[in-house]
PDB file of C-alpha atoms in Angstrom:
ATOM      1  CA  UNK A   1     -20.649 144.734 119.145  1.00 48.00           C
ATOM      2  CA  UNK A   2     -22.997 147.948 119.713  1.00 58.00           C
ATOM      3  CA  UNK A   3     -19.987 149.211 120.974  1.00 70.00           C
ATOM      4  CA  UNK A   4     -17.670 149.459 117.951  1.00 73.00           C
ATOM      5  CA  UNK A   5     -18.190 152.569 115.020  1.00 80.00           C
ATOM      6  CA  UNK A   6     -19.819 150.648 113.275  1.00 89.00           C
ATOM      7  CA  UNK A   7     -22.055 152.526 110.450  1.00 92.00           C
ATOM      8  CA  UNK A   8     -20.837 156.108 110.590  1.00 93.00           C
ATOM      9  CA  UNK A   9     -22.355 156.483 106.867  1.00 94.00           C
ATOM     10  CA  UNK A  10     -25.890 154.886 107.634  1.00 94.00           C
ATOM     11  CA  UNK A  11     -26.107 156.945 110.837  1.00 93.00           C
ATOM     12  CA  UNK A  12     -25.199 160.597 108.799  1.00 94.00           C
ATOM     13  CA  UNK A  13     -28.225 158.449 106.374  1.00 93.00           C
ATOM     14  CA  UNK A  14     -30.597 157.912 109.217  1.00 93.00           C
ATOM     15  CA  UNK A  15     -29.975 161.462 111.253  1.00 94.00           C
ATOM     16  CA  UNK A  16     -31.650 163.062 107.788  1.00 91.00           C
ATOM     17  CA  UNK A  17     -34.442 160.254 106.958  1.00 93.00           C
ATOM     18  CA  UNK A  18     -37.852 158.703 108.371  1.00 95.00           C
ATOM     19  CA  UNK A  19     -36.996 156.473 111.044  1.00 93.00           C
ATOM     20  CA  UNK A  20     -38.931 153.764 112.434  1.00 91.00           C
ATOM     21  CA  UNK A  21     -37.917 153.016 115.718  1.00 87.00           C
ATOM     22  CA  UNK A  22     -40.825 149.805 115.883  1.00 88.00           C
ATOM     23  CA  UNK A  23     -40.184 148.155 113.158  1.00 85.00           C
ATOM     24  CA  UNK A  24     -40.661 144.244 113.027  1.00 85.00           C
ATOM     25  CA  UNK A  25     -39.396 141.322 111.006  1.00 86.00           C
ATOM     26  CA  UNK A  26     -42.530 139.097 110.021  1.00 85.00           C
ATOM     27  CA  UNK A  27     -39.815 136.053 110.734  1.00 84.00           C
ATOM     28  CA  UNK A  28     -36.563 135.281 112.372  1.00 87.00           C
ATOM     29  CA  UNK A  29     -34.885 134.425 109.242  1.00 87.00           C
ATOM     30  CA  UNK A  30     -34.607 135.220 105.499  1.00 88.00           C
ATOM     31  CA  UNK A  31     -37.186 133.245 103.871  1.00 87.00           C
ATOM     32  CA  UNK A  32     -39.927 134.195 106.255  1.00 86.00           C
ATOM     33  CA  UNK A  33     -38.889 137.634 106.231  1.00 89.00           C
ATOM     34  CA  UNK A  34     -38.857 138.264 102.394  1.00 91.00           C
ATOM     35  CA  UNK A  35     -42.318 136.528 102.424  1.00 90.00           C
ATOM     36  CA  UNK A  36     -44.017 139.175 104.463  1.00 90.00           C
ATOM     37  CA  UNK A  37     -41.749 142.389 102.937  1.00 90.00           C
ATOM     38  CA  UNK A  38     -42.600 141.440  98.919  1.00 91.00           C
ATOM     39  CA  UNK A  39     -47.008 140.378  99.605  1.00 93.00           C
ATOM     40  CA  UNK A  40     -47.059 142.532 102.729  1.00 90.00           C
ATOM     41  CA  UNK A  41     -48.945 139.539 104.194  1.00 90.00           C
ATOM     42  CA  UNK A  42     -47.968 137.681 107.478  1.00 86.00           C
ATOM     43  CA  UNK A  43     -45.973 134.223 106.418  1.00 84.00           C
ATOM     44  CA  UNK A  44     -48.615 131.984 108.185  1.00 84.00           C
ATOM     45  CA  UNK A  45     -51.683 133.269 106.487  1.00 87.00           C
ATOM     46  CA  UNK A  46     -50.212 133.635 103.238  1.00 85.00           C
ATOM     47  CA  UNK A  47     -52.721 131.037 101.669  1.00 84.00           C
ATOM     48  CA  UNK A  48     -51.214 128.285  99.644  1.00 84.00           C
ATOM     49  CA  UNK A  49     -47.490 128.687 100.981  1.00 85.00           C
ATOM     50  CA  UNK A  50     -45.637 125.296 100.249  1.00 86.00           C
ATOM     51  CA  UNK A  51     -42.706 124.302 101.779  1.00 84.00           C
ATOM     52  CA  UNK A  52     -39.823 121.782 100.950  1.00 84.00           C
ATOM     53  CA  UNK A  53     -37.432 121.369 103.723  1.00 79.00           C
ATOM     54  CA  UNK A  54     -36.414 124.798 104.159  1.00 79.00           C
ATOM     55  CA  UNK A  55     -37.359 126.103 100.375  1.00 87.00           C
ATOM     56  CA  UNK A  56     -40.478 128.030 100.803  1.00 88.00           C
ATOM     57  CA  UNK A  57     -42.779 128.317  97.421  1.00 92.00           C
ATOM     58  CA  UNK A  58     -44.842 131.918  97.746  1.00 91.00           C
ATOM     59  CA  UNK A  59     -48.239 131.144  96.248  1.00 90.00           C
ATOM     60  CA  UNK A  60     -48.779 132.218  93.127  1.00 88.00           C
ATOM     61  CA  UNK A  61     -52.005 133.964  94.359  1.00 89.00           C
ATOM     62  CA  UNK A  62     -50.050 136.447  96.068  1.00 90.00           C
ATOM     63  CA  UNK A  63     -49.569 139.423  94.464  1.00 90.00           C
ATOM     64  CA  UNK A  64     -45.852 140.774  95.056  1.00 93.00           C
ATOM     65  CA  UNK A  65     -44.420 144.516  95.634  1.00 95.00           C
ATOM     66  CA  UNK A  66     -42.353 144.311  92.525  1.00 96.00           C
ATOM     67  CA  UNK A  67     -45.746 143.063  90.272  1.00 95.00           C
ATOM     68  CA  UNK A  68     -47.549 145.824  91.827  1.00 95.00           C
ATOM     69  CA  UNK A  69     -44.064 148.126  90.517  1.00 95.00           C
ATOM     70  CA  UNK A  70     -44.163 147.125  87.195  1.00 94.00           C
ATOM     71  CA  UNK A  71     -47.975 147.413  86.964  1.00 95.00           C
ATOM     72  CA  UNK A  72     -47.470 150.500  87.945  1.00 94.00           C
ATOM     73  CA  UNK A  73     -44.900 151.486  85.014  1.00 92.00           C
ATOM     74  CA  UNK A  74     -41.925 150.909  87.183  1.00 92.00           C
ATOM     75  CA  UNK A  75     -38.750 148.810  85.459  1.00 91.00           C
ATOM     76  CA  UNK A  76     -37.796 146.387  88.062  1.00 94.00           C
ATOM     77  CA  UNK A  77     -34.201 145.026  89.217  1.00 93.00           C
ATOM     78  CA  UNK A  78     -33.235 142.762  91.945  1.00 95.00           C
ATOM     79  CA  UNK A  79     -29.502 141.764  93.345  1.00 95.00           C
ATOM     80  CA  UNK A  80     -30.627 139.294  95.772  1.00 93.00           C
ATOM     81  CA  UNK A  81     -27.735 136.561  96.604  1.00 91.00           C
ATOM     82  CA  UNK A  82     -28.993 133.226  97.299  1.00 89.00           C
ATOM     83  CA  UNK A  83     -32.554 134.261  98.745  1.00 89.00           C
ATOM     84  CA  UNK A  84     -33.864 132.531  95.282  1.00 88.00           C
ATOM     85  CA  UNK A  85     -32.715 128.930  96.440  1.00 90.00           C
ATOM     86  CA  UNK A  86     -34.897 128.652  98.794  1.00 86.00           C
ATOM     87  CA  UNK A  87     -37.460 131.206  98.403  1.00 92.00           C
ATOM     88  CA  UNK A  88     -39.685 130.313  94.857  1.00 93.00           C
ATOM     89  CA  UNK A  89     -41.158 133.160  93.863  1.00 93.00           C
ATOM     90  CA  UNK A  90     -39.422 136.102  95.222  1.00 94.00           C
ATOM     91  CA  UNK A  91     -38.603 137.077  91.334  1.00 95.00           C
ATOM     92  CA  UNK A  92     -42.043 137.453  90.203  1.00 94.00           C
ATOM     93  CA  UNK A  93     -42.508 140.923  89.070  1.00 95.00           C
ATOM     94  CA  UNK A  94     -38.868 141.336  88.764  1.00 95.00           C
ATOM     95  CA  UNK A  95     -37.827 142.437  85.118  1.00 94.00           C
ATOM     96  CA  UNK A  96     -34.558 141.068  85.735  1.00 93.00           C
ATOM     97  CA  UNK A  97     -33.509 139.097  89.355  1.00 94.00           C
ATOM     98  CA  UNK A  98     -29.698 138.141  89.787  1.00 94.00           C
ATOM     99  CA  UNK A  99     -29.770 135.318  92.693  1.00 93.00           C
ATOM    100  CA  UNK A 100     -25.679 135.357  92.747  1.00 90.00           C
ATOM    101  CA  UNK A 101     -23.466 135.578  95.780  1.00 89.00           C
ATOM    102  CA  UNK A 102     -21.152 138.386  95.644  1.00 89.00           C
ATOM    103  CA  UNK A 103     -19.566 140.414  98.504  1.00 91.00           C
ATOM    104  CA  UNK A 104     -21.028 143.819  99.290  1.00 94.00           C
ATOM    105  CA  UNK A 105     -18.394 145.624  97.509  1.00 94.00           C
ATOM    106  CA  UNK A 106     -19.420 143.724  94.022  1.00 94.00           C
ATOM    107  CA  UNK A 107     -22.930 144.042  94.986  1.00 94.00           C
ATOM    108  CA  UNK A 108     -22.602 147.912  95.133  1.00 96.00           C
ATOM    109  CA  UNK A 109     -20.328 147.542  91.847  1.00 95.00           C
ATOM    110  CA  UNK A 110     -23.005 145.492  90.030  1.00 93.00           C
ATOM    111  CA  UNK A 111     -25.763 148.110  91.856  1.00 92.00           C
ATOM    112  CA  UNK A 112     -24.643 150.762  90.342  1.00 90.00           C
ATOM    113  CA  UNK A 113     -23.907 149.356  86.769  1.00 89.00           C
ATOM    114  CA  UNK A 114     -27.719 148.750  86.537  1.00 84.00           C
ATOM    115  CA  UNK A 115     -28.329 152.280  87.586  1.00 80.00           C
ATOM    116  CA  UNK A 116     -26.449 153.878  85.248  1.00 79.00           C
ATOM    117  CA  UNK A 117     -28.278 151.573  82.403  1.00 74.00           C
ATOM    118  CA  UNK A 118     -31.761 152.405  84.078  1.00 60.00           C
ATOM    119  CA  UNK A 119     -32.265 155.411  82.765  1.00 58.00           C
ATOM    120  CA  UNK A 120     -34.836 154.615  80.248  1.00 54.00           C
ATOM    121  CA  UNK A 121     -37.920 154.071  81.332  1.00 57.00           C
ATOM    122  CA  UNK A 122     -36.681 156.832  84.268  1.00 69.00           C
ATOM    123  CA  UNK A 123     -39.663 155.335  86.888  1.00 85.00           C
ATOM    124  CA  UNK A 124     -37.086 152.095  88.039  1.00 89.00           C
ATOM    125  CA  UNK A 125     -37.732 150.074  91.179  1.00 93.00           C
ATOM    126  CA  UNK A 126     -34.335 148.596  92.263  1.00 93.00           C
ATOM    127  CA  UNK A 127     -33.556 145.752  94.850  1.00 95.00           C
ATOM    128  CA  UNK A 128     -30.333 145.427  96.265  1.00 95.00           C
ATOM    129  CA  UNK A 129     -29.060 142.901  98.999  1.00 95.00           C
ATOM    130  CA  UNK A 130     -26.155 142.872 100.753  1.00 94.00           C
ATOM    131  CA  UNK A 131     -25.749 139.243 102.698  1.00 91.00           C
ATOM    132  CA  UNK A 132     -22.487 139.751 104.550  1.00 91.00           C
ATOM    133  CA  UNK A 133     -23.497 140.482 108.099  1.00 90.00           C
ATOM    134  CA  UNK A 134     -24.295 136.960 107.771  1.00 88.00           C
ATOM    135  CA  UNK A 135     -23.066 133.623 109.402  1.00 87.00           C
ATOM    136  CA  UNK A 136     -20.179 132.984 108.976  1.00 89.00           C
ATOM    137  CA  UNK A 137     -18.590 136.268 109.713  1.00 89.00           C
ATOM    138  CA  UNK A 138     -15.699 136.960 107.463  1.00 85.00           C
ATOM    139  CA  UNK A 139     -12.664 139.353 108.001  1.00 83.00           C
ATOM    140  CA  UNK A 140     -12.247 142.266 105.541  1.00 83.00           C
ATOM    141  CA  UNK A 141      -8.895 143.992 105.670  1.00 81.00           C
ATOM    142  CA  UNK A 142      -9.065 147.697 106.244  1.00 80.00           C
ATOM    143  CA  UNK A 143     -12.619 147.674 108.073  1.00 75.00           C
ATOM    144  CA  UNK A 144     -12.714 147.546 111.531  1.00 67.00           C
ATOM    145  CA  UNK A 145      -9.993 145.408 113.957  1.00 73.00           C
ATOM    146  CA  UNK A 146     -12.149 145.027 116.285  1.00 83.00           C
ATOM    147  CA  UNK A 147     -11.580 142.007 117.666  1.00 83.00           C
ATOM    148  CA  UNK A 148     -11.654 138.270 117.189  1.00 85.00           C
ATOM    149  CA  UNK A 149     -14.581 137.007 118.713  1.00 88.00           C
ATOM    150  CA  UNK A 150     -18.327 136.248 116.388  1.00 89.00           C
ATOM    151  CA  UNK A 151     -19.088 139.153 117.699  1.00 88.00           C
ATOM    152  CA  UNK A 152     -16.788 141.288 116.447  1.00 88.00           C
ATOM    153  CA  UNK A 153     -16.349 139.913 113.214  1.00 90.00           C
ATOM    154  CA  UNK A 154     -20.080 140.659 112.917  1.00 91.00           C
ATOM    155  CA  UNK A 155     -19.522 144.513 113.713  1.00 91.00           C
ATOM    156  CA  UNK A 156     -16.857 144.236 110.707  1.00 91.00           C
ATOM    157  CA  UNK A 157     -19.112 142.876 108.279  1.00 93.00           C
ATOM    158  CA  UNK A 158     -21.401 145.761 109.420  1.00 93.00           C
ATOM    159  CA  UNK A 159     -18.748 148.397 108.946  1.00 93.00           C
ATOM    160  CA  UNK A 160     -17.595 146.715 105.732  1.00 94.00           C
ATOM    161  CA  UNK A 161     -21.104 147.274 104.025  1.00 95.00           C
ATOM    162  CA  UNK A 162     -21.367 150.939 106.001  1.00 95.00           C
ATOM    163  CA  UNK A 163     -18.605 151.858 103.722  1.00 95.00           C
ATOM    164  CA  UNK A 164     -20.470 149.998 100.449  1.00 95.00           C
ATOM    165  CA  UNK A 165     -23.365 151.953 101.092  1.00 95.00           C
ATOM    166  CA  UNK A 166     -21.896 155.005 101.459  1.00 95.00           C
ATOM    167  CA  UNK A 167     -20.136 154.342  97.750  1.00 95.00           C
ATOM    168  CA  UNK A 168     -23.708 153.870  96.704  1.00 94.00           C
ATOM    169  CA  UNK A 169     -26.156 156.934  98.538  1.00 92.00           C
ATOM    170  CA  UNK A 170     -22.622 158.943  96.553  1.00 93.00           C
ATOM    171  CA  UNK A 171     -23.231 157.850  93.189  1.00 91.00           C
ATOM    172  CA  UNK A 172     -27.347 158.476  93.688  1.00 87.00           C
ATOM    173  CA  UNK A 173     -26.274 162.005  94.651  1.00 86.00           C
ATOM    174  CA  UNK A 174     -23.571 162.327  91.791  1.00 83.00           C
ATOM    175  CA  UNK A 175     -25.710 161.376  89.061  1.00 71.00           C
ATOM    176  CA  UNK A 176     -28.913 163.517  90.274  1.00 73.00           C
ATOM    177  CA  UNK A 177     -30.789 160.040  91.477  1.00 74.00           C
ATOM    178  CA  UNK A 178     -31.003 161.111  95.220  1.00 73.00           C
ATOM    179  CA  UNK A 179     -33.715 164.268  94.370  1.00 78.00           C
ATOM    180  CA  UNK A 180     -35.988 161.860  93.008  1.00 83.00           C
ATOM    181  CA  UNK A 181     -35.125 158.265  94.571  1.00 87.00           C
ATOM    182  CA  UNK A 182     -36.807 157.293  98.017  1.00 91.00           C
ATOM    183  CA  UNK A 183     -34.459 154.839  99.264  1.00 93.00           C
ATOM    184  CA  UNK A 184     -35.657 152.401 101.956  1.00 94.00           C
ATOM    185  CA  UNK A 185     -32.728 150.507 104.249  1.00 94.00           C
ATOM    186  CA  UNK A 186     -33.923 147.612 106.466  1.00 91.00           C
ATOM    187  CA  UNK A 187     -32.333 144.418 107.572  1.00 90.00           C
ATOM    188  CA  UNK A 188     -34.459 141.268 107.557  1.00 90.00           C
ATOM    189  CA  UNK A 189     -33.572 139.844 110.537  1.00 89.00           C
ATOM    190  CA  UNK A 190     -30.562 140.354 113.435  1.00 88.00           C
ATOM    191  CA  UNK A 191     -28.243 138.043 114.966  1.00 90.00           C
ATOM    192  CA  UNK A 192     -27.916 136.811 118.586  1.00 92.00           C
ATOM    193  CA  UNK A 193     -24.961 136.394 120.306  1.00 91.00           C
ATOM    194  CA  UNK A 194     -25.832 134.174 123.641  1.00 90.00           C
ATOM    195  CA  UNK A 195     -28.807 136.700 124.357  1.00 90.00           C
ATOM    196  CA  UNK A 196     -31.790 134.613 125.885  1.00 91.00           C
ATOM    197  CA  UNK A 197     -30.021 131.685 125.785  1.00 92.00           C
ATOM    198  CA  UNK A 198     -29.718 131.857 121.615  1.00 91.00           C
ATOM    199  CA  UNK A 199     -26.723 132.420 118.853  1.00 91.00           C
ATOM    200  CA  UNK A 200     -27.258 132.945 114.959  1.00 89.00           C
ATOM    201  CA  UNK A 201     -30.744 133.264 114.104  1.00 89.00           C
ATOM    202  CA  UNK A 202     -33.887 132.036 112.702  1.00 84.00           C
ATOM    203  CA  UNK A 203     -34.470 129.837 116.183  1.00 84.00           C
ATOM    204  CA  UNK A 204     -35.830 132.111 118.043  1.00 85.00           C
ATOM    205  CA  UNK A 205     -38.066 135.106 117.923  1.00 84.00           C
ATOM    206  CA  UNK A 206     -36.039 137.590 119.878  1.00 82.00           C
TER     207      UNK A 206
END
């Protein structure tokens, strides 16, 4: 899939940012991934973690990035689909947390709704994710033909929310956000596709 155009937006992003080219994932999969990102403590020595099957509980000991926001005067906004079912907790600090699936194209929609109400208090911490490069893979018309196989249904879902974002970083610039913002893009965790022996993810640690 590296080979397809996939994120011309996110690369014009990137060529003009702070890049880190070693960055880790504190897990192969969501769950464990959101756990390190929101108490910026390693999953297994978050004291007090519970676990149900595969709904994690984050301990209410551990303080979270968006309670350290809003202590700090930030509002606080979340657009995270899903990751609520089966990570407790990940609202805490979160003025208001919407846990609904939507595609990325309604996620930028809904994204940029809250933005334009945000503007009082002005300091506004706002998280937004998109799930789509996500098993399964699904087509999007207009993005991409690049092919049939997981693979390349994968680099459409990637090129589908290139073009979302790019919707997005132009309304931050339109409305004056951008001078002022820091925005942050990172993925939680990758996909395999038959490298070391592995598909999907969140069985393996490559």
């Amino acid at each position: 899939y590296k080979k397809h155009p996939t994120s011309p937006n996110l690369d014009a992003f990137a060529a003009n940012a702070v890049r880190f080219s070693r960055a880790y994932a504190s897990g192969p999969c969501t769950s464990a991934s959101f756990m390190g990102m929101v108490t910026s403590t390693i999953p297994s020595r978050l004291r007090g973690l519970k676990r149900d099957g595969d709904v994690f509980t984050i301990p209410g000991s551990a303080r979270s990035l968006a309670s350290r926001m809003r202590q700090a005067g930030f509002a606080t906004r979340a657009l995270m689909p899903v990751v609520g079912d089966y990570l407790k907790g990940i609202d805490r600090g979160f003025d208001t947390f919407d846990g609904s699936f939507h595609f990325a194209d309604m996620m930028v929609d809904r994204a940029i709704r809250v933005m334009d109400r945000a503007h009082a208090p002005p300091r506004t911490f706002t998280w937004v994710h998109l799930i789509d490069a996500h098993f399964p893979y699904e087509p999007h018309r207009g993005f991409g033909a690049f092919g049939r196989r997981p693979e390349d249904l994968y680099a459409q879902e990637i090129a589908f929310m290139d073009a979302q974002l790019a919707r997005l970083f132009a309304h931050l610039d339109q409305d004056g956000w951008s001078k002022d913002t820091l925005v942050v893009v990172f993925s939680d965790h990758g996909e395999a596709f038959g490298e070391h022996g592995t598909r999907l993810h969140g069985n393996s640690l490559y």
